[in-house]
Coordinates of C-alpha atoms and ligand atoms in Angstrom, one line a residue:
M20 CA -0.1 0.0 0.0
E21 CA 1.2 3.4 -0.8
P22 CA 0.7 6.4 1.4
T23 CA 1.0 9.7 -0.4
G24 CA 2.2 13.0 0.2
P25 CA 4.7 14.8 2.6
R26 CA 3.5 16.1 5.9
P27 CA 3.5 19.8 6.6
L28 CA 6.5 20.8 8.6
S29 CA 6.0 22.7 11.8
R30 CA 8.5 25.0 13.3
R31 CA 8.5 22.7 16.3
R32 CA 9.4 19.6 14.2
F33 CA 12.0 21.5 12.2
L34 CA 13.9 22.4 15.5
A35 CA 13.6 18.8 16.6
A36 CA 15.0 17.7 13.3
L37 CA 17.9 20.1 13.7
A38 CA 18.6 18.6 17.1
A39 CA 18.6 15.1 15.6
T40 CA 21.2 16.3 13.1
G41 CA 23.4 17.6 16.1
A42 CA 22.9 14.0 17.5
L43 CA 24.0 12.6 14.2
A44 CA 27.3 14.5 14.4
A45 CA 27.8 13.3 18.1
C46 CA 27.7 9.8 16.6
S47 CA 31.4 10.2 16.2
S48 CA 31.7 9.8 19.8
D49 CA 32.1 6.2 20.4
D50 CA 30.7 5.2 23.8
G51 CA 27.7 7.3 24.6
D52 CA 24.8 5.8 26.3
D53 CA 22.2 4.9 23.9
G54 CA 19.4 5.6 26.2
A55 CA 17.9 2.1 26.1
P56 CA 17.0 0.7 29.5
G57 CA 19.8 -1.4 30.8
A58 CA 22.2 -0.1 28.4
T59 CA 25.6 1.3 29.9
V60 CA 28.5 3.1 28.8
A61 CA 31.0 0.7 27.0
G62 CA 34.2 0.2 29.0
D63 CA 37.7 -0.7 28.4
P64 CA 38.1 -3.1 25.5
G65 CA 41.5 -4.1 26.4
R66 CA 40.6 -7.7 27.1
A67 CA 42.2 -10.8 25.7
T68 CA 40.3 -12.5 23.0
T69 CA 40.3 -16.0 21.4
T70 CA 40.8 -16.0 17.8
T71 CA 41.8 -18.7 15.2
G72 CA 43.9 -18.2 12.2
P73 CA 46.3 -15.6 11.3
P74 CA 45.4 -12.2 12.7
L75 CA 43.9 -9.7 10.3
P76 CA 45.3 -6.2 10.4
T77 CA 42.9 -3.7 12.0
P78 CA 42.7 -0.6 9.9
D79 CA 43.1 2.7 11.4
L80 CA 39.6 4.2 11.4
P81 CA 39.7 7.9 12.3
V82 CA 36.0 8.0 12.6
A83 CA 33.7 5.9 14.7
P84 CA 32.4 3.0 12.5
F85 CA 29.3 2.3 14.7
T86 CA 27.0 5.0 13.4
L87 CA 24.2 2.5 12.7
G88 CA 24.2 1.0 16.2
V89 CA 24.0 -2.6 17.0
A90 CA 21.1 -5.2 17.1
S91 CA 20.3 -8.7 18.1
G92 CA 17.7 -11.1 16.7
D93 CA 16.5 -14.6 16.1
P94 CA 17.0 -15.7 19.5
L95 CA 17.0 -19.5 20.3
D96 CA 17.4 -21.0 23.7
D97 CA 21.1 -21.2 23.5
R98 CA 22.0 -18.5 21.0
V99 CA 21.4 -15.1 19.4
I100 CA 22.5 -13.3 16.3
L101 CA 24.5 -10.2 17.0
W102 CA 24.6 -7.5 14.4
T103 CA 26.6 -4.4 13.5
R104 CA 27.8 -2.9 10.2
L105 CA 30.9 -0.8 10.2
A106 CA 29.9 2.5 8.4
P107 CA 32.0 5.5 9.5
E108 CA 30.4 7.4 6.5
P109 CA 26.9 5.8 6.4
F110 CA 25.9 7.6 3.1
A111 CA 29.0 6.5 1.2
A112 CA 28.5 3.5 -1.1
D113 CA 31.2 1.7 0.7
G114 CA 30.2 3.1 4.2
G115 CA 33.5 5.0 4.2
M116 CA 35.5 1.8 4.9
P117 CA 38.6 0.5 3.2
D118 CA 38.4 -2.2 0.6
A119 CA 39.6 -4.9 2.9
D120 CA 38.4 -7.5 5.4
V121 CA 38.3 -6.0 8.9
P122 CA 38.3 -8.1 12.2
V123 CA 35.6 -7.2 14.6
R124 CA 35.6 -8.4 18.2
W125 CA 32.5 -9.2 20.0
E126 CA 31.6 -9.8 23.6
V127 CA 28.5 -11.1 25.4
A128 CA 28.3 -10.4 29.2
T129 CA 25.6 -11.1 32.0
D130 CA 26.0 -7.4 33.0
G131 CA 26.0 -4.1 31.2
G132 CA 29.4 -3.3 32.7
F133 CA 31.0 -6.1 30.9
G134 CA 32.5 -7.7 34.3
D135 CA 31.2 -11.1 33.6
V136 CA 32.0 -11.9 29.8
V137 CA 30.6 -15.3 29.0
A138 CA 31.2 -15.4 25.2
E139 CA 33.5 -13.6 23.0
G140 CA 35.2 -14.0 19.7
E141 CA 36.3 -12.4 16.4
A142 CA 34.2 -11.9 13.3
V143 CA 35.3 -10.7 9.9
A144 CA 33.5 -7.9 8.2
T145 CA 33.8 -8.0 4.5
P146 CA 33.4 -5.4 1.8
A147 CA 31.2 -7.7 -0.1
L148 CA 28.6 -7.6 2.6
G149 CA 29.0 -3.8 3.3
H150 CA 31.2 -4.7 6.4
S151 CA 28.2 -6.0 8.1
V152 CA 28.7 -8.5 11.0
H153 CA 26.4 -11.4 11.9
V154 CA 27.7 -13.4 14.9
D155 CA 25.7 -16.4 15.9
A156 CA 26.8 -16.2 19.8
T157 CA 26.2 -19.7 21.1
G158 CA 26.6 -21.5 24.3
L159 CA 24.1 -19.2 26.2
E160 CA 21.7 -20.0 28.9
P161 CA 18.0 -20.2 28.2
A162 CA 15.6 -17.4 29.3
T163 CA 18.6 -15.1 30.2
T164 CA 19.2 -11.4 29.6
Y165 CA 22.7 -10.5 28.2
W166 CA 24.5 -7.5 27.1
Y167 CA 26.7 -7.3 23.9
R168 CA 29.1 -5.0 22.2
F169 CA 31.6 -5.0 19.4
I170 CA 35.2 -3.6 19.1
V171 CA 37.3 -2.5 16.2
G172 CA 40.7 -1.0 17.0
D173 CA 40.2 1.7 19.6
H174 CA 36.4 2.0 18.8
V175 CA 33.8 0.4 21.0
S176 CA 30.2 0.0 19.9
P177 CA 27.1 1.1 21.9
V178 CA 26.0 -1.6 24.2
G179 CA 23.0 -3.8 23.3
R180 CA 20.7 -5.8 25.6
T181 CA 19.3 -9.1 24.4
R182 CA 17.6 -12.2 25.7
T183 CA 17.5 -15.9 24.9
L184 CA 14.2 -17.9 24.5
P185 CA 13.1 -20.3 27.3
A186 CA 14.5 -23.8 27.0
S187 CA 12.8 -25.7 24.4
S188 CA 12.1 -28.5 26.9
S189 CA 10.6 -26.1 29.5
S190 CA 7.0 -25.1 30.2
P191 CA 7.3 -21.3 30.5
E192 CA 4.5 -19.4 32.3
A193 CA 4.7 -16.1 30.3
F194 CA 6.2 -14.6 27.2
T195 CA 5.8 -11.1 25.8
I196 CA 6.2 -10.0 22.2
G197 CA 6.2 -6.5 20.9
V198 CA 4.7 -6.1 17.3
A199 CA 6.1 -3.4 15.0
N200 CA 5.9 -2.7 11.3
C201 CA 5.8 0.1 8.6
Q202 CA 8.3 2.7 9.7
D203 CA 8.3 5.3 6.8
Y204 CA 11.0 7.7 7.9
G205 CA 9.4 10.4 5.5
S206 CA 6.1 10.2 7.3
G207 CA 6.7 10.6 10.9
Y208 CA 9.0 10.2 13.9
Y209 CA 9.6 7.1 15.9
A210 CA 8.1 8.2 19.2
A211 CA 6.5 4.7 19.3
Y212 CA 9.9 3.2 19.9
R213 CA 10.5 5.6 22.7
H214 CA 7.6 3.9 24.5
L215 CA 8.3 0.4 23.2
V216 CA 11.7 0.5 24.9
Q217 CA 9.9 1.0 28.1
E218 CA 7.9 -2.2 27.8
D219 CA 8.9 -5.4 29.3
L220 CA 9.4 -7.5 26.1
D221 CA 11.2 -10.9 25.4
V222 CA 11.3 -10.1 21.8
V223 CA 10.2 -7.7 19.0
A224 CA 8.5 -9.1 16.0
F225 CA 8.9 -6.7 13.1
L226 CA 6.7 -7.6 10.3
G227 CA 8.0 -5.6 7.3
D228 CA 8.4 -2.2 5.6
Y229 CA 11.6 -1.5 7.6
I230 CA 12.3 1.0 4.9
Y231 CA 10.3 2.6 1.9
E232 CA 12.0 2.5 -1.4
R233 CA 10.2 5.6 -2.9
A234 CA 12.1 8.7 -4.0
G235 CA 12.9 11.4 -1.5
V236 CA 15.1 14.7 -1.2
D237 CA 18.4 15.3 -2.7
T238 CA 20.8 15.2 0.3
P239 CA 21.0 13.3 3.6
E240 CA 21.2 16.6 5.4
E241 CA 17.8 17.7 4.1
A242 CA 16.3 14.3 4.6
I243 CA 17.3 14.3 8.3
A244 CA 16.3 18.0 8.8
L245 CA 13.0 17.7 7.0
R246 CA 12.2 14.1 8.0
R247 CA 12.1 12.9 4.4
N248 CA 13.3 9.9 2.6
Y249 CA 16.6 10.4 0.7
G250 CA 17.6 9.8 -2.9
P251 CA 15.9 8.5 -5.9
E252 CA 13.6 5.5 -5.8
A253 CA 16.0 2.7 -4.5
V254 CA 16.8 0.2 -7.2
T255 CA 20.7 -0.5 -6.8
L256 CA 22.5 -1.9 -3.8
D257 CA 24.1 1.5 -3.1
Q258 CA 20.6 3.2 -3.0
Y259 CA 19.2 0.6 -0.8
R260 CA 22.2 0.7 1.6
A261 CA 21.8 4.6 1.8
R262 CA 18.1 4.1 2.5
Y263 CA 18.9 1.8 5.5
A264 CA 21.5 4.1 6.7
L265 CA 19.1 7.0 6.9
Y266 CA 16.6 5.1 8.9
K267 CA 19.2 3.4 11.0
L268 CA 20.7 6.6 12.0
D269 CA 17.5 7.4 13.9
T270 CA 18.5 7.1 17.5
D271 CA 15.0 6.0 18.6
L272 CA 15.1 3.0 16.3
Q273 CA 18.7 2.2 17.4
A274 CA 17.5 2.4 21.1
A275 CA 14.7 -0.2 20.1
H276 CA 17.3 -2.5 18.7
H277 CA 19.6 -2.0 21.6
A278 CA 16.8 -2.8 24.2
F279 CA 15.6 -6.2 22.6
P280 CA 16.3 -9.0 20.3
W281 CA 14.2 -8.7 17.1
I282 CA 12.6 -11.2 14.7
V283 CA 12.5 -9.3 11.5
L284 CA 10.4 -10.2 8.4
W285 CA 10.0 -8.1 5.2
D286 CA 7.0 -6.9 3.3
D287 CA 7.0 -5.2 -0.2
H288 CA 8.7 -1.9 0.5
E289 CA 12.1 -3.4 1.3
V290 CA 12.1 -4.0 -2.5
A291 CA 9.4 -2.3 -4.3
N292 CA 5.7 -1.5 -3.6
N293 CA 3.4 -4.4 -4.4
Y294 CA 5.9 -6.7 -5.9
A295 CA 5.1 -10.5 -6.0
G296 CA 8.0 -12.9 -6.7
P297 CA 9.6 -11.9 -10.0
V298 CA 6.9 -9.4 -10.9
G299 CA 7.1 -5.9 -10.0
E300 CA 4.3 -3.1 -10.0
K301 CA 5.3 -1.3 -13.2
G302 CA 6.0 -4.0 -15.8
E303 CA 9.7 -4.0 -15.3
D304 CA 11.9 -6.3 -17.4
P305 CA 12.2 -9.5 -15.4
A306 CA 16.0 -9.7 -15.4
E307 CA 16.2 -6.3 -14.3
F308 CA 13.8 -6.9 -11.6
D309 CA 15.8 -9.9 -10.4
R310 CA 18.7 -7.7 -10.1
R311 CA 16.8 -5.2 -8.0
R312 CA 15.5 -7.9 -5.7
A313 CA 19.0 -9.4 -5.3
A314 CA 20.2 -5.8 -4.4
A315 CA 17.3 -5.1 -2.0
Y316 CA 17.6 -8.7 -0.3
Q317 CA 21.3 -8.1 0.2
A318 CA 20.9 -4.7 1.8
W319 CA 18.2 -6.1 4.1
Y320 CA 20.5 -8.8 5.2
E321 CA 23.4 -6.3 5.6
H322 CA 21.2 -4.2 8.0
L323 CA 19.3 -6.7 10.1
P324 CA 20.2 -9.3 12.9
V325 CA 18.7 -12.4 11.0
R326 CA 19.9 -16.0 11.1
V327 CA 19.6 -16.7 7.3
D328 CA 22.1 -17.6 4.8
P329 CA 24.2 -14.7 3.3
P330 CA 22.3 -13.6 0.2
D331 CA 23.4 -14.6 -3.3
G332 CA 21.1 -13.4 -5.9
P333 CA 17.3 -12.8 -6.0
D334 CA 16.3 -15.6 -3.7
L335 CA 16.7 -15.5 0.1
R336 CA 15.0 -17.9 2.3
I337 CA 13.7 -15.9 5.3
W338 CA 10.8 -18.1 6.7
R339 CA 11.8 -19.5 10.0
D340 CA 10.3 -20.6 13.2
F341 CA 10.9 -20.3 17.0
A342 CA 9.9 -22.4 19.9
V343 CA 9.1 -20.7 23.2
G344 CA 9.2 -23.9 25.3
D345 CA 5.9 -25.6 25.1
L346 CA 4.2 -22.3 25.6
A347 CA 4.3 -21.0 22.1
H348 CA 5.6 -21.9 18.6
L349 CA 6.1 -18.8 16.2
F350 CA 6.0 -19.3 12.4
A351 CA 7.5 -16.4 10.7
I352 CA 6.4 -16.4 7.0
D353 CA 7.3 -14.4 3.8
V354 CA 4.4 -13.6 1.5
R355 CA 6.2 -11.6 -1.2
Q356 CA 9.2 -13.6 -2.4
S357 CA 7.7 -16.7 -3.7
S358 CA 4.3 -15.3 -4.5
D359 CA 2.5 -15.9 -7.7
P360 CA 1.6 -12.6 -9.4
I361 CA -1.0 -10.2 -7.9
P362 CA -4.2 -11.0 -9.7
C363 CA -6.7 -9.1 -11.7
R364 CA -4.4 -6.3 -12.7
A365 CA -6.5 -5.7 -15.9
T366 CA -9.5 -4.6 -13.8
S367 CA -7.9 -3.1 -10.8
T368 CA -6.3 0.2 -9.8
L369 CA -3.2 0.2 -7.7
D370 CA -4.0 -3.5 -7.1
M371 CA -7.4 -2.4 -5.5
G372 CA -10.6 -3.7 -7.2
P373 CA -12.9 -6.5 -7.8
G374 CA -12.2 -10.1 -7.9
C375 CA -11.7 -12.0 -11.2
A376 CA -11.2 -15.6 -12.5
E377 CA -7.3 -15.5 -12.0
R378 CA -7.9 -14.6 -8.2
D379 CA -9.8 -17.8 -7.7
E380 CA -7.5 -20.2 -9.4
P381 CA -7.1 -23.2 -6.8
E382 CA -3.2 -23.5 -7.2
R383 CA -2.4 -19.9 -6.7
S384 CA -0.1 -19.2 -3.7
N385 CA 1.5 -16.2 -1.9
L386 CA 3.8 -18.6 0.0
G387 CA 5.1 -20.9 -2.7
D388 CA 5.0 -24.7 -2.4
E389 CA 8.1 -25.1 -0.4
Q390 CA 7.1 -22.6 2.3
E391 CA 3.6 -23.9 2.4
A392 CA 4.8 -27.4 3.1
W393 CA 7.2 -26.3 5.7
L394 CA 4.4 -24.3 7.4
F395 CA 1.8 -27.0 7.3
D396 CA 4.3 -29.7 8.5
G397 CA 5.5 -27.5 11.2
L398 CA 2.0 -26.5 12.4
R399 CA 1.0 -30.2 12.6
A400 CA 4.0 -31.2 14.3
S401 CA 3.9 -28.4 17.0
N402 CA 3.0 -29.4 20.6
A403 CA 2.9 -25.9 21.6
R404 CA 0.0 -24.5 23.7
W405 CA 0.0 -21.4 21.3
N406 CA 0.7 -21.3 17.7
L407 CA 1.4 -18.0 16.4
L408 CA 1.4 -17.1 12.6
V409 CA 3.7 -14.2 12.3
N410 CA 2.4 -12.8 9.1
P411 CA 3.2 -9.6 7.2
V412 CA -0.2 -8.7 5.8
L413 CA -4.0 -8.7 6.7
M414 CA -5.3 -12.2 6.4
S415 CA -8.9 -12.1 7.6
G416 CA -10.2 -10.4 4.4
L417 CA -11.5 -6.7 3.9
D418 CA -14.2 -5.8 1.4
I419 CA -13.2 -2.1 0.5
A420 CA -16.1 -1.3 -1.9
E421 CA -18.5 1.6 -1.4
Q422 CA -22.0 1.0 -0.2
G423 CA -24.1 -0.4 -3.1
E424 CA -21.1 -1.7 -5.2
D425 CA -19.8 -5.1 -5.8
P426 CA -17.1 -6.3 -3.4
A427 CA -13.6 -5.1 -4.0
Y428 CA -10.3 -5.9 -2.3
Y429 CA -6.7 -5.0 -1.7
L430 CA -5.5 -7.8 -4.2
E431 CA -1.8 -7.7 -3.1
V432 CA -2.6 -9.2 0.4
W433 CA -4.3 -12.4 1.4
D434 CA -7.5 -11.3 -0.5
G435 CA -5.7 -11.9 -3.8
F436 CA -5.0 -15.3 -2.8
P437 CA -8.3 -16.6 -1.3
E438 CA -7.5 -20.4 -2.1
Q439 CA -4.2 -20.1 -0.3
R440 CA -6.0 -18.6 2.7
R441 CA -8.5 -21.3 2.7
R442 CA -5.8 -23.9 2.9
V443 CA -3.9 -22.1 5.7
V444 CA -7.1 -21.8 7.6
E445 CA -8.1 -25.4 7.1
V446 CA -4.8 -26.5 8.6
L447 CA -5.1 -24.0 11.5
D448 CA -8.6 -25.7 12.1
E449 CA -7.1 -29.1 12.4
E450 CA -7.5 -30.5 16.0
D451 CA -3.8 -30.9 16.8
V452 CA -3.1 -27.3 16.0
S453 CA -3.7 -25.7 19.5
N454 CA -4.7 -22.1 19.9
P455 CA -3.7 -20.6 16.6
V456 CA -3.3 -16.8 16.5
V457 CA -2.4 -14.7 13.6
I458 CA -0.3 -11.6 14.1
S459 CA -0.1 -9.3 11.3
G460 CA 0.9 -5.7 10.1
D461 CA 1.1 -3.8 6.8
Y462 CA -2.3 -2.1 6.8
H463 CA -1.3 1.2 8.7
A464 CA -4.0 0.9 11.1
A465 CA -5.0 -1.6 13.8
F466 CA -7.3 -4.5 13.4
V467 CA -8.8 -7.3 15.6
A468 CA -10.6 -9.8 13.2
D469 CA -12.0 -13.2 13.2
L470 CA -10.3 -15.5 10.7
K471 CA -12.5 -17.8 8.5
A472 CA -11.9 -19.8 5.4
D473 CA -14.4 -17.6 3.7
P474 CA -14.3 -14.2 5.5
W475 CA -17.7 -13.1 4.4
D476 CA -19.7 -16.3 5.0
P477 CA -21.7 -15.9 8.2
D478 CA -21.9 -19.7 8.6
A479 CA -18.2 -20.3 8.3
P480 CA -16.6 -21.1 11.6
V481 CA -14.2 -18.7 13.3
V482 CA -10.9 -20.5 13.3
A483 CA -8.4 -18.1 14.9
P484 CA -8.1 -14.4 16.0
E485 CA -6.1 -12.1 13.9
L486 CA -4.3 -9.2 15.8
L487 CA -2.9 -6.6 13.4
G488 CA -0.6 -4.0 14.7
S489 CA -0.7 -0.4 13.4
S490 CA 2.3 1.3 11.7
I491 CA 5.1 2.8 13.6
S492 CA 5.2 6.0 11.5
S493 CA 3.8 5.3 8.1
L494 CA 0.7 7.3 7.1
V495 CA -2.4 5.7 8.4
F496 CA -5.4 4.6 6.2
S497 CA -8.4 6.0 8.1
T498 CA -11.3 4.8 5.9
D499 CA -13.5 2.7 8.1
H500 CA -14.7 -0.5 6.1
T501 CA -16.2 -2.4 9.1
A502 CA -19.8 -2.0 7.9
R503 CA -19.2 -4.4 5.0
N504 CA -16.9 -6.7 7.1
P505 CA -18.5 -8.4 10.1
Q506 CA -15.3 -10.4 10.6
I507 CA -13.6 -7.1 11.7
R508 CA -14.1 -6.6 15.4
Y509 CA -11.9 -3.5 15.9
F510 CA -10.4 -0.9 13.6
D511 CA -8.2 1.9 14.9
P512 CA -6.2 4.1 12.3
R513 CA -3.6 5.6 14.6
N514 CA 0.1 5.0 14.6
G515 CA 1.6 2.8 17.3
Y516 CA 2.4 -0.8 18.1
L517 CA 1.1 -3.9 19.7
V518 CA 2.2 -5.9 22.8
C519 CA 1.2 -9.5 23.1
R520 CA 1.4 -10.9 26.5
L521 CA 1.3 -14.8 26.4
S522 CA 0.4 -17.0 29.5
R523 CA -0.7 -20.6 29.8
D524 CA -4.4 -19.4 29.8
E525 CA -4.6 -16.3 27.9
L526 CA -3.1 -14.0 25.4
V527 CA -3.6 -10.3 26.2
A528 CA -3.0 -7.9 23.3
D529 CA -2.4 -4.2 24.2
F530 CA -2.7 -1.8 21.3
R531 CA -0.6 1.3 22.0
Y532 CA -0.9 4.6 20.1
V533 CA 1.3 7.7 19.7
A534 CA -0.7 10.9 20.1
D535 CA 1.2 12.7 17.3
V536 CA 3.5 11.1 14.9
G537 CA 4.8 14.5 13.8
D538 CA 6.3 14.8 17.4
P539 CA 9.3 12.7 18.3
D540 CA 8.4 13.2 21.9
S541 CA 4.8 12.3 21.5
P542 CA 3.1 10.8 24.5
L543 CA 1.1 7.5 24.2
A544 CA -2.7 8.1 23.7
P545 CA -5.3 5.7 25.2
G546 CA -5.3 2.4 23.4
A547 CA -7.3 -0.8 23.7
T548 CA -6.9 -4.2 25.3
F549 CA -8.2 -7.6 23.7
V550 CA -7.9 -11.0 25.3
V551 CA -7.8 -14.3 23.7
T552 CA -8.7 -17.1 26.2
A553 CA -7.0 -20.6 25.5
G554 CA -9.7 -22.7 23.8
S555 CA -11.4 -19.8 22.2
P556 CA -10.9 -18.6 18.6
T557 CA -11.8 -15.1 19.1
A558 CA -10.4 -12.0 20.8
E559 CA -12.6 -10.1 23.2
R560 CA -12.3 -6.6 24.3
R561 CA -11.3 -6.1 27.9
Ligands
FE21 FE1 3.7 -0.1 5.0
CA22 CA1 3.4 -3.3 2.9

């Protein structure tokens, strides 16, 4: 979906943006507190490290390389991915780094002062992957909070805090997930993250639209001062890298990474609006679009703490699953890369419109055969009490027609793939899939919905609740379609995030909203709470 138009710039926001630019200059100071709860000033890096092989020379970097912060992600019960990218000049194509491999030391400690380092080592940052680092720090204890940092020469990174999952053999009583998505830099500030870092979360699930590829202003300085995207529409690796650099320079986003491990999915804007598999929105040459996907996927990998293979071309498997003891199993899925084309383009506008024969073809898939088989096998094999489908886009259906018109849909989401939806819902409805819940994003508004095989059939049974978190900053879509969609229980078009607190007996979903996305200091506005009781397929307002 495509929000439009810049927001007016108030004097207050302009001054705030200037202050942010000042903060950017201050990034050259290595060891500032990042402001995340639990984070501390990094200390003396002069500690012995264990390395194998001949030592690599450490280049003399006159400018601090940790401008983009650090991050952790994809926690398991004994390991977590630690990420950083060395970029002393974040808007330069090479990040301002020499064309050479660079050794990066890393440390994991049980305290923010690094008095008790329990894992450490040396990774190699290579020019081919933008001097990004993905360390899989293993040998950790389950359900334990750790702190981590990186060291290059005299430069010490900010400190991140992370947490492992509960032991896979355990029966945890509770687990809390923050849900975030859609953070268009050009349409608002990340005040939501200032509140999210104060939550007591085990993990953040980010469902997609981490960047927006659309064209912005001509210089990074203007982009930061005016809160706009920077550069032409991103197509090349250099352009995607610059886009991630702009977003990741935001200190509120960095703080959210520094506070919790993230599980990151992508949606469309990490590549191009409303793409599906090899097909773009604008009838691009397929070979050209493959190159674009390869560039976009590589930049995504280079900037995020994901346990996936390093990218090599226009295919990158990112679907993956996580066991939270026997309390929950999370299935994180990808609905773009392996998707069949968006249907009915002859009769739709911007992929909005009525159905057509193509839409109803039984074999059509937005998951692809391999991912579908993996998902269905995993759901059937799961013994978890809760089975969470971590899903980028609205699944429960939305008829967006005006009163008196024939039904119409957003054909780029599950409504463009109704038979695929039916297959998923049928598996979620099987007896051995305990308490399925769908957690979603993308819409730029919050929803609670009843998921059915046919969303508009009043006789179809409700199979699972869908909880859809609103956008962090992307322009909200405020048209209320609930009158034509009895499966929608709740709709709120404000920016914010979602907190899902799981226990053995219930899932409590707190919808949080920022009062003013144009204010980086915005307070939260009153939200709403829904509860799913184990054994019930619906979420009820509390
Ligand atoms: Fe979005
Ligand atoms: Ca999207």
